[in-house]
Coordinates of C-alpha atoms and ligand atoms in Angstrom, one line a residue:
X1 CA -43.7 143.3 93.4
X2 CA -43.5 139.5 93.0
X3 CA -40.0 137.3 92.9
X4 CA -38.2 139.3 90.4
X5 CA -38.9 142.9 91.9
X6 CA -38.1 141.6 95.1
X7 CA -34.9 140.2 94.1
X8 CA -34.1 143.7 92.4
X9 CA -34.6 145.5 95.5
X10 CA -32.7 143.8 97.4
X11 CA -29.9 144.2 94.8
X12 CA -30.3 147.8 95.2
X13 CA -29.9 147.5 98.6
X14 CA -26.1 146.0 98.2
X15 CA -25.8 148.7 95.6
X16 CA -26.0 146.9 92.9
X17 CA -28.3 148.7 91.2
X18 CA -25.9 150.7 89.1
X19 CA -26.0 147.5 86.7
X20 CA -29.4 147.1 86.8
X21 CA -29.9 147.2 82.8
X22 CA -27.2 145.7 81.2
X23 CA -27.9 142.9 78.9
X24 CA -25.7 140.6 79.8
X25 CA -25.4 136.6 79.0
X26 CA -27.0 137.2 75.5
X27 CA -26.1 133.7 72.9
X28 CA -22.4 134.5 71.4
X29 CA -23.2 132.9 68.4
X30 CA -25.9 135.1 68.0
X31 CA -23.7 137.9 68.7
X32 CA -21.3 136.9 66.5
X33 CA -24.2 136.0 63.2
X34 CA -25.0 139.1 63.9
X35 CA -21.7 141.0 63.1
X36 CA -20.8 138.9 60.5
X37 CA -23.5 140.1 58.4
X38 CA -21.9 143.1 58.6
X39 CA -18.9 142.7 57.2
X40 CA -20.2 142.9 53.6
X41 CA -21.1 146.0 54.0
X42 CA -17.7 146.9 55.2
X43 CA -16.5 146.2 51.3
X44 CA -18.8 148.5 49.8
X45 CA -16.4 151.7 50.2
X46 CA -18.1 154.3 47.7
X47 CA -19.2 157.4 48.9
X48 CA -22.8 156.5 48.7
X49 CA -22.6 153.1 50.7
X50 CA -20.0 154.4 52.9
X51 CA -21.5 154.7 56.9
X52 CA -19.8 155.4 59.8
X53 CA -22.1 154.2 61.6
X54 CA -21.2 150.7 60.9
X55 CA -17.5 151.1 62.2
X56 CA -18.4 152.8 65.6
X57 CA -21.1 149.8 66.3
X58 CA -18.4 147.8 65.5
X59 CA -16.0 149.7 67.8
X60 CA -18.5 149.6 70.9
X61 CA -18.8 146.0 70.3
X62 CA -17.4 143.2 71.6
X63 CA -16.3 142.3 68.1
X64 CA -13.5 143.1 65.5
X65 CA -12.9 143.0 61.4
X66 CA -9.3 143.0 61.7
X67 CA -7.4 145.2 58.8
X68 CA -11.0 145.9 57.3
X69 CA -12.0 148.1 59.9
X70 CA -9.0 150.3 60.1
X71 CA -9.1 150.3 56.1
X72 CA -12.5 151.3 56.5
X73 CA -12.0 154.0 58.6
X74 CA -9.5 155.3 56.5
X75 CA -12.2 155.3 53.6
X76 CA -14.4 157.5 55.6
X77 CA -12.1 160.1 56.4
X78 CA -11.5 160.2 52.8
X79 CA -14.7 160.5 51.4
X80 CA -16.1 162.4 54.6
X81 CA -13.2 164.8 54.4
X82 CA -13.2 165.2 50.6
X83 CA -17.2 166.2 50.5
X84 CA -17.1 168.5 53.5
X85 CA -13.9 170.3 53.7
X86 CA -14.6 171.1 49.6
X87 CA -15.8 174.6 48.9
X88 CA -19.4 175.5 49.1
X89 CA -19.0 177.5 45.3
X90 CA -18.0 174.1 43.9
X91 CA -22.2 173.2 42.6
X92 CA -23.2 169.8 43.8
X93 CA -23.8 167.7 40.3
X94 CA -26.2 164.7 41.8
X95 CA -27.5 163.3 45.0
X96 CA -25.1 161.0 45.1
X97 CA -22.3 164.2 46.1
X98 CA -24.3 165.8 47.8
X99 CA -22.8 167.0 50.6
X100 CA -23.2 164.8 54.5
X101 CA -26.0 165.8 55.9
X102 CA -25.8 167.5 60.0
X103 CA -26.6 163.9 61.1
X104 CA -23.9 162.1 58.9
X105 CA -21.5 164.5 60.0
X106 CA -22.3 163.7 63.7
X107 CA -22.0 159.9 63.2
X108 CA -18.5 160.7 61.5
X109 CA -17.0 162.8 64.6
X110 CA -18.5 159.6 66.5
X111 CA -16.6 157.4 64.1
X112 CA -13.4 159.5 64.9
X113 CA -13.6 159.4 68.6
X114 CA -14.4 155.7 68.7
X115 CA -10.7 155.1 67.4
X116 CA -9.9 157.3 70.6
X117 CA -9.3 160.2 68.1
X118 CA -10.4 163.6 69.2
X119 CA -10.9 166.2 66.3
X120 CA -8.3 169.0 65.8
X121 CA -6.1 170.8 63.6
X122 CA -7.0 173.0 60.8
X123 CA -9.6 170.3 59.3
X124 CA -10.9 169.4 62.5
X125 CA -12.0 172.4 63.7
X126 CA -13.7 173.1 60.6
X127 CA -15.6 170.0 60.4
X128 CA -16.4 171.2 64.1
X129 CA -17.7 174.6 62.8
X130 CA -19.4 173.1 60.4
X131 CA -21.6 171.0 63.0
X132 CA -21.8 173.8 64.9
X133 CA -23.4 175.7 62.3
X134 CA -26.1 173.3 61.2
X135 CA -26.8 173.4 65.4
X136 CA -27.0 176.9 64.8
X137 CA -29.0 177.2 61.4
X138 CA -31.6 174.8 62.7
X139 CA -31.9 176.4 66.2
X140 CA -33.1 180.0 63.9
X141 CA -35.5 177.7 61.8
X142 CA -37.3 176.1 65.2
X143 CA -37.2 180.3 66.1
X144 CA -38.4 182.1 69.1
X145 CA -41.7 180.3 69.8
X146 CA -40.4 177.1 69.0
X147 CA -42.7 176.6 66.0
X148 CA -40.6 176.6 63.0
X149 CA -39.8 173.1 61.4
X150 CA -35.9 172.2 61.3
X151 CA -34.5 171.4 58.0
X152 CA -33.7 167.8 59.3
X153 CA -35.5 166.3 62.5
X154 CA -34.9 166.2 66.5
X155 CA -33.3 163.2 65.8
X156 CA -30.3 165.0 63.8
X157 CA -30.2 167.7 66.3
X158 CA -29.5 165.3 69.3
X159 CA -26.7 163.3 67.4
X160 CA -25.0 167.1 66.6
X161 CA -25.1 167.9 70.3
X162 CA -23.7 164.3 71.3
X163 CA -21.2 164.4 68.6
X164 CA -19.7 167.2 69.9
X165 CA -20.3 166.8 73.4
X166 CA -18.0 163.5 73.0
X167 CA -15.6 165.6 71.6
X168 CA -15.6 167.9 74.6
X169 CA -16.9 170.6 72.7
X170 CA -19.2 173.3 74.1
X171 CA -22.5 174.5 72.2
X172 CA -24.5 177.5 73.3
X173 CA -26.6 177.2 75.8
X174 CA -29.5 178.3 73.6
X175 CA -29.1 175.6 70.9
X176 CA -29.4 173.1 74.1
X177 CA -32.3 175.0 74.9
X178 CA -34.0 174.0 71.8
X179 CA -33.5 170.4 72.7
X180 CA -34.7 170.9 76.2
X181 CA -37.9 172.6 75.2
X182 CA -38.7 169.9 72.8
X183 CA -38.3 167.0 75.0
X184 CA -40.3 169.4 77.8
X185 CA -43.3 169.6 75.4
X186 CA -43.2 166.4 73.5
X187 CA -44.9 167.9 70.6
X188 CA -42.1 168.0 68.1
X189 CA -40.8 164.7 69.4
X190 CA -44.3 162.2 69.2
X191 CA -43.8 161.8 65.7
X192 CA -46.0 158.2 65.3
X193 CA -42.9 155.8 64.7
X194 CA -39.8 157.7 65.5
X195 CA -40.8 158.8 68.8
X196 CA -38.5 156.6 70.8
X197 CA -35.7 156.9 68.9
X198 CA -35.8 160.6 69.3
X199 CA -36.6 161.0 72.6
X200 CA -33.4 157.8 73.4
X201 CA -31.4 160.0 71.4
X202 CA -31.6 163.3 73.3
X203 CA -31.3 161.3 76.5
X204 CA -28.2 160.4 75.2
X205 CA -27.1 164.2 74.5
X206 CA -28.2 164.8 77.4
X207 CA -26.5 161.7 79.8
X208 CA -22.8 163.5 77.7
X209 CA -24.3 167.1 78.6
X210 CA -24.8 165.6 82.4
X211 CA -21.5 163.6 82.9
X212 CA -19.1 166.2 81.1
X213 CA -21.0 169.3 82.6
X214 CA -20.4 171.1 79.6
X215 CA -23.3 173.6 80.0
X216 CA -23.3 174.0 83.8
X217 CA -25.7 176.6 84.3
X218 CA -28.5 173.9 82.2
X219 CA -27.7 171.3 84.6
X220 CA -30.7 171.0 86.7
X221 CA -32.9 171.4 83.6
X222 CA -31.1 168.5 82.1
X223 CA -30.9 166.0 84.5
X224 CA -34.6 166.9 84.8
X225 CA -35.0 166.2 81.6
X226 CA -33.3 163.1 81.0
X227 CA -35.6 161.5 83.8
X228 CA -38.5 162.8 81.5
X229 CA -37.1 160.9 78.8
X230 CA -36.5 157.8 80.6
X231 CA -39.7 158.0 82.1
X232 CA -41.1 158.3 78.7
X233 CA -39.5 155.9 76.9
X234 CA -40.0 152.6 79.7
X235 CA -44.2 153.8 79.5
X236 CA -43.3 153.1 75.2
X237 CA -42.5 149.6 76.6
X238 CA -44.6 147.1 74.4
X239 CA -46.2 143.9 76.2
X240 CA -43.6 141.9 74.2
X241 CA -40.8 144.5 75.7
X242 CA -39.7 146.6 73.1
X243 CA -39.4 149.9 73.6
X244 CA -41.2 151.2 70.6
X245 CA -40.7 148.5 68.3
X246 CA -37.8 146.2 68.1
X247 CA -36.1 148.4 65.9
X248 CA -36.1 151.8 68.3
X249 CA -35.5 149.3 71.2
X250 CA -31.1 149.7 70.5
X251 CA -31.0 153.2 70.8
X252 CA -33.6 153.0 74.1
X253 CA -31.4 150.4 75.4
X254 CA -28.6 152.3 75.0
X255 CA -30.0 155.5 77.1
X256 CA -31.3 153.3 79.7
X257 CA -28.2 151.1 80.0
X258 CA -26.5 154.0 81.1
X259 CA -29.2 155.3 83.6
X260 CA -27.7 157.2 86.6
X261 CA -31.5 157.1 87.9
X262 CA -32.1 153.2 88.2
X263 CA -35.0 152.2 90.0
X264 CA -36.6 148.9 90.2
X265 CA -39.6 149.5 87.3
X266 CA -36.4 150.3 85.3
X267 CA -34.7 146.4 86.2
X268 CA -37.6 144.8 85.4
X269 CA -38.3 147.1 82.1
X270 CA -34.9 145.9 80.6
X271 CA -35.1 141.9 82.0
X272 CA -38.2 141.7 80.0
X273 CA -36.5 143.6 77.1
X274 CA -33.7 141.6 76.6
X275 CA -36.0 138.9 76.6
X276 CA -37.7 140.5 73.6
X277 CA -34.2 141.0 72.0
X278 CA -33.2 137.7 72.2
X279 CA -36.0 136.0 70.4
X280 CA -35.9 138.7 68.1
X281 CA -32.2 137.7 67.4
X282 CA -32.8 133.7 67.2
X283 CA -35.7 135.0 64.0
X284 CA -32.8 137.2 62.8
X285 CA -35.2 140.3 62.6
X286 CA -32.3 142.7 62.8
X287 CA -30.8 142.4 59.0
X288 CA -30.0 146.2 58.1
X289 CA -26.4 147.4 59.0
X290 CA -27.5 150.2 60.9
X291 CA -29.9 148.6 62.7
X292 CA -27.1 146.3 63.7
X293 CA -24.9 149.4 64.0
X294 CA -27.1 150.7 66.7
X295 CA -27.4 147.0 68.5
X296 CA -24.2 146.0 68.8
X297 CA -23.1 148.7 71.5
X298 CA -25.9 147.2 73.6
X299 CA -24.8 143.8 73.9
X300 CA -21.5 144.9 75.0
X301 CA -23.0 147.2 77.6
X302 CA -22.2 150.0 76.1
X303 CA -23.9 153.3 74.3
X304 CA -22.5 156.2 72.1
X305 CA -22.1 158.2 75.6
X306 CA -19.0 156.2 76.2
X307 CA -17.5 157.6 73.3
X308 CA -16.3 160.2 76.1
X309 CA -13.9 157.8 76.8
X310 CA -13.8 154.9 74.6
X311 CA -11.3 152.1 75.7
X312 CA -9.6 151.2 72.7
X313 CA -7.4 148.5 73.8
X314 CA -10.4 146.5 74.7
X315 CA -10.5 143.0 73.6
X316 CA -12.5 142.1 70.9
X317 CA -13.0 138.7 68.9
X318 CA -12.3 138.7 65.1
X319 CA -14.9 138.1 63.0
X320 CA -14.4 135.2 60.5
X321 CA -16.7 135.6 57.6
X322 CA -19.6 133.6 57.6
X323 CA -19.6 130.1 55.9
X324 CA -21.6 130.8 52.5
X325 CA -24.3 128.4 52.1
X326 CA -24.7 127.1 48.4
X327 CA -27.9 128.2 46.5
X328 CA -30.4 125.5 46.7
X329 CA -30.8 124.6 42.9
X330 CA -34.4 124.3 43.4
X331 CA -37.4 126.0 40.7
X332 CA -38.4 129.1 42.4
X333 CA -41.9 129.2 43.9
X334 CA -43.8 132.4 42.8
X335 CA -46.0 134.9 44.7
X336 CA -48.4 137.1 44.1
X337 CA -48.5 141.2 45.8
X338 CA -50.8 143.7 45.3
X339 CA -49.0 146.8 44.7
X340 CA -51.1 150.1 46.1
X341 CA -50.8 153.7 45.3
X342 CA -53.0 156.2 46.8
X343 CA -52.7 160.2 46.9
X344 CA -52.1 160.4 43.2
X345 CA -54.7 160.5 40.4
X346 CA -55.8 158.3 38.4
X347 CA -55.1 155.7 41.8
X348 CA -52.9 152.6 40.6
X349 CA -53.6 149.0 42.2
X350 CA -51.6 146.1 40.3
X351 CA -51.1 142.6 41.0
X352 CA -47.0 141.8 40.6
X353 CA -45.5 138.2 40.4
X354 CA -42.5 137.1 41.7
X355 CA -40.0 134.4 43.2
X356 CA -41.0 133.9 46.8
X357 CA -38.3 135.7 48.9
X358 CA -37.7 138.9 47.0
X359 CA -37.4 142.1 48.5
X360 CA -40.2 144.8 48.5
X361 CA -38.1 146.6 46.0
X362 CA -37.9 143.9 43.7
X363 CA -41.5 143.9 43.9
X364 CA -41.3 147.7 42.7
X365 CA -38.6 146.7 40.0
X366 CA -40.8 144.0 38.5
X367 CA -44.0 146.4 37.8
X368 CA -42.0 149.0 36.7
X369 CA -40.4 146.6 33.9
X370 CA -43.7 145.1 32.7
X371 CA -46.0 148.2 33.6
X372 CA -46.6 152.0 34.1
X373 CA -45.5 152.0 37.5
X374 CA -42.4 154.4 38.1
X375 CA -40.3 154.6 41.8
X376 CA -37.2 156.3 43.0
X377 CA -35.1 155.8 45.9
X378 CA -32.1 158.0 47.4
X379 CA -29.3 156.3 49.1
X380 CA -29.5 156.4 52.6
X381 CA -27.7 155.0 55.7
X382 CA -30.7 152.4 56.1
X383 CA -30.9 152.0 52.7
X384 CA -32.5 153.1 49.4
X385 CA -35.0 155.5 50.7
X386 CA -37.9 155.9 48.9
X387 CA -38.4 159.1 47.3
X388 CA -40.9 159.2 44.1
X389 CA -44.0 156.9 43.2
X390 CA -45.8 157.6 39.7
X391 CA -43.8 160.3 39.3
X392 CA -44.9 162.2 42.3
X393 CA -41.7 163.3 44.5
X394 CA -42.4 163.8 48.2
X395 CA -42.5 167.1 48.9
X396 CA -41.1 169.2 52.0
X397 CA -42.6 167.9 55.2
X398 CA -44.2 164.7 53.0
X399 CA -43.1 161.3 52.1
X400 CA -44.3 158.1 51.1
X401 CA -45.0 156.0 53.6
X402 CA -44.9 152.2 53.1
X403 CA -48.0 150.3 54.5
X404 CA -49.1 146.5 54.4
X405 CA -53.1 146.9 54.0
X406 CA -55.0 148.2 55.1
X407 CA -53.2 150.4 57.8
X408 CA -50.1 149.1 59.1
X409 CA -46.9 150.6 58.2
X410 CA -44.4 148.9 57.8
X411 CA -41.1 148.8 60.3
X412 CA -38.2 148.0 57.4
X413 CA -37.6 149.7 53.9
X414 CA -38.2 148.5 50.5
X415 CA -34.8 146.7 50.3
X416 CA -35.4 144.8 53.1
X417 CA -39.0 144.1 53.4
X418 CA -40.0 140.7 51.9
X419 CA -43.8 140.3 51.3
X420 CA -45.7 137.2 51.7
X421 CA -48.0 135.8 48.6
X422 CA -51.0 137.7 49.0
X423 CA -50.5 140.6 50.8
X424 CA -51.5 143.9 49.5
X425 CA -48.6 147.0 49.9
X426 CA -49.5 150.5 50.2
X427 CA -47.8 153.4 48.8
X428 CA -49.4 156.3 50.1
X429 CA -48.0 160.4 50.4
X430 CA -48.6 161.5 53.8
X431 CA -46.9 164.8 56.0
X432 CA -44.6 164.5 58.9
Ligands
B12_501 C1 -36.4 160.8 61.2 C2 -36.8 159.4 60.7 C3 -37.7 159.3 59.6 C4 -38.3 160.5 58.9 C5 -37.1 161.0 57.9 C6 -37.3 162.5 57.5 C7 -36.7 163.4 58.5 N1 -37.5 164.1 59.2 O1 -35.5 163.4 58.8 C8 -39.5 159.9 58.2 C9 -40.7 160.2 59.0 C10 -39.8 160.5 56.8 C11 -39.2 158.4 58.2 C12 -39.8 157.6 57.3 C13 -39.6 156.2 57.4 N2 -39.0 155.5 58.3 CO1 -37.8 156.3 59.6 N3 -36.6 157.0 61.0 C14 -36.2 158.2 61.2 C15 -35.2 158.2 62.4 C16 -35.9 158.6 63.7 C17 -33.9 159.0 62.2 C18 -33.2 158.9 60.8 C19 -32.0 159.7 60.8 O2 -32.1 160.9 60.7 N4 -30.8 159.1 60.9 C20 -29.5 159.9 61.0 C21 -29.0 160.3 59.6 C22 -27.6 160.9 59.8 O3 -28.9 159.1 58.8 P1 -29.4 159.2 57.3 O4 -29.4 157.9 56.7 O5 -28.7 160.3 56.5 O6 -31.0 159.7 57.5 C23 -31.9 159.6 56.5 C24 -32.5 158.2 56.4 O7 -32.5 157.6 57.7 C25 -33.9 158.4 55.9 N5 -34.8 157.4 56.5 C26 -35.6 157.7 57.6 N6 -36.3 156.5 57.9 C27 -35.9 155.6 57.0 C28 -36.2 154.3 56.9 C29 -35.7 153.5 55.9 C30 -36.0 152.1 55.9 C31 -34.8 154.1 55.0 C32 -34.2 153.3 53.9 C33 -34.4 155.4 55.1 C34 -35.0 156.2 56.2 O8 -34.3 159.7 56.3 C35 -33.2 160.3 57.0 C36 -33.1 161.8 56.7 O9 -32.9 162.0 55.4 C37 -34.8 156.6 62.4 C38 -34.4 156.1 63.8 C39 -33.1 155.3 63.8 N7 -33.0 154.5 64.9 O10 -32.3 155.3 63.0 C40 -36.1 156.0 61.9 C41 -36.1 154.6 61.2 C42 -34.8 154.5 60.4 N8 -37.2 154.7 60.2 C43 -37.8 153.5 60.1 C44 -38.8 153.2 59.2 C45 -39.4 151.8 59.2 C46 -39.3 154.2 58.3 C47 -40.3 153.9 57.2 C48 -40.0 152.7 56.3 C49 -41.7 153.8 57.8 C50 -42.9 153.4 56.9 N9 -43.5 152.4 57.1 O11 -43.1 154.1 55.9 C51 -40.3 155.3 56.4 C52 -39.4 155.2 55.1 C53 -40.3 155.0 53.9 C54 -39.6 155.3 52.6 N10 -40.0 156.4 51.9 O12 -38.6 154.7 52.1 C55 -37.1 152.4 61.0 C56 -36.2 151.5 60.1 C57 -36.1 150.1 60.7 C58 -35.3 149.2 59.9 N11 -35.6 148.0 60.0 O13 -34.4 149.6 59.1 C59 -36.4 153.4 62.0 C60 -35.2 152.8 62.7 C61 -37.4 153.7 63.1 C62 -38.0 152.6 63.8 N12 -37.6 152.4 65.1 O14 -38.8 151.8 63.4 N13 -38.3 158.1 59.1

């Protein structure tokens, strides 16, 4: 058991042990770097760049943005309310209206109820019906024997059920079911990279389904369950200490900050974790908002489950925007990537120049200026998501997955991947 294990079970002994994964004591000023850098995102208020996941990361934080976030949240209930409270008749034009997905709809009723708002009225409920119904539609598309394919992911269908479950509202015992089985046979839910965060966000379902005993007669399946995903998710522990990788280990963190089960394996899972965190924050790894959105929570020891009861007089520190740093009026140094497409015919392999520093998509942006290469992205909450490559959309169940050679895929997205000179990126269609 060595030093550490010993000391741990002897904390569990004074009953300590309640505690025993918080991440505590993490830098400040790393903290605070952190939130700052999302605070640009908290000007960009159109629909498409819009994410309400940003403001309740923010709201579980230890952090604040002053009159921004309250004019932010204001924005959301706009645009969120506008889009889904509008008729289905009235034909979606472009992506770019379509309507929130089951997910996005989730991570708004989150946003409401982490200003200590629950849903109601005539709008409420209906945004609650809404979610309800996506539950519902996606519970007939797994079907009977649990085969069928949901429209969006596991992922998706845990938020719904948390979203709601924070609001104190009930779903069927069945559409739980769904969730259960899946996390019971693993075989929906071991999708290569976004394993963890799946099975850390059931758990957290779950944890809301276990403290509010909203489906009573599940209960002993669901605590059951929840173990199975804790259990699950500390054997995913890397020997660096993510859970995952360092971008699933938030959302783990958050399920197992929260553990009701803590043993001693768990103590020395998140010590060694935090570690991992830590030095992932002094090489400032974590640069997408939502990535940040899902951190933040953590390092206040908090996770979306205490959206049941959010405490919204907490204190929190204003963030002061961070001091800009003048551009260093140097020549810019070029490099050279190897752009790689494969699954489409004839195959395409092109050499791309330019300055050192730029962004896989600005790599994709330069060869389709000054060659035949074609892209397209959709607007996502992490970002522009890639969608078409020569020409070739990713079809239902597909989509390209981004690769540095010759077989490692990559764990950011085209706007924030930055190659190094030399290195050859991969483009290739594969199924999910
Ligand atoms: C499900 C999922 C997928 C599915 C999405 C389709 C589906 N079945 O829904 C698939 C398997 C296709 C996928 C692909 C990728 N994913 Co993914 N994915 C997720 C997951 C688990 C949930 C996303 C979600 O539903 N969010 C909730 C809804 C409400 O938000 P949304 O914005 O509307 O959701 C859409 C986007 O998230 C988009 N999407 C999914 N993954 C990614 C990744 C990036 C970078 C972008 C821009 C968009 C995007 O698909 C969602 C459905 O439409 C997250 C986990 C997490 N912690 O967030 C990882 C996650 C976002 N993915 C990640 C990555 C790295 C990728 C890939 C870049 C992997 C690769 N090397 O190719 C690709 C994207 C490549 C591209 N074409 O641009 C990372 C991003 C880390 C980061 N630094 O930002 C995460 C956090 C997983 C992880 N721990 O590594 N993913």
């Amino acid at each position: 058991m060595g030093h550490l294990g010993a000391l741990l079970f002897l904390l569990g002994g004074l009953g300590a042990l309640a505690q025993i994964c918080e991440i505590t004591e993490v830098d400040s000023t790393l903290v605070e770097r952190l939130g700052q850098r999302l605070l640009p995102w908290m000007d960009r208020l159109s629909p498409e760049q819009l994410n309400p996941s940003i403001y309740v990361g923010l709201r579980l934080s230890r952090l604040q943005a002053g009159a921004k976030e309250a004019h932010y949240l204001h924005s959301l209930k706009l645009s969120y309310q506008k889009s889904l409270l509008r008729p289905s008749s009235s034909k979606d034009g472009n992506d770019s209206e379509a309507k929130p997905s089951m997910g996005q709809l989730a991570l708004y009723l989150l946003a409401l109820r982490a200003n200590c708002e629950f849903v109601g009225g005539r709008k409420g409920d209906r945004l609650v019906s809404q979610l309800k119904r996506f539950l519902e539609d996606e519970k007939a598309a797994i079907g009977h024997n649990h085969q069928g394919h949901l429209r969006t992911s596991y992922y998706q269908y845990g938020l719904g059920i948390l979203a709601l479950c924070v609001h104190q509202k009930r779903v069927h015992d069945s559409v739980v079911g769904k969730l259960l089985y899946a996390v019971e046979h693993e075989s929906h839910l071991l999708q290569d990279h976004v394993s963890v965060d799946t099975m850390a966000m059931a758990g957290l379902a779950f944890s809301c389904l276990e403290l509010s005993n909203l489906n009573p007669s599940q209960r002993d399946r669901i605590s059951l369950a929840l173990r199975r995903v804790q259990e699950k998710i500390l054997k995913a522990q890397t020997p660096e200490g993510y859970f995952g990788n360092v971008y699933s280990t938030p959302l783990a963190l958050q399920l197992l900050t929260g553990s009701l089960s803590p043993t001693v394996e768990l103590g020395m899972a998140c010590l060694k974790a935090k570690a991992a965190l830590q030095a992932s924050l002094q090489h400032k790894t974590f640069q997408n908002p939502l990535m940040i959105s899902q951190l933040l929570p953590v390092l206040n020891q908090k996770s979306y489950v205490d959206l049941i009861s959010p405490d919204c007089q907490a204190p929190r520190a204003l963030l002061e925007p961070a001091p800009e740093t003048p551009p260093q009026a140097q020549v810019p140094e070029f490099i050279d990537v190897v752009l790689k497409v494969s699954g489409v015919s004839p195959s395409y392999t092109h050499s791309v120049s330019v300055p050192a520093g730029s962004s896989l998509e600005d790599v994709l942006k330069n060869a389709q200026e000054h060659g035949r290469f074609r892209f397209r992205t959709q607007a996502s909450l992490s970002g522009p998501f890639l969608t078409s490559v020569l020409g070739k959309k990713a079809g239902e169940r597909e989509f390209w997955q981004v690769l540095q050679a010759p077989d490692t895929p990559l764990q950011q997205g085209i706007a924030d991947y930055r190659p190094k000179d030399g290195e050859t990126i991969e483009l290739r269609l594969v199924s999910w």
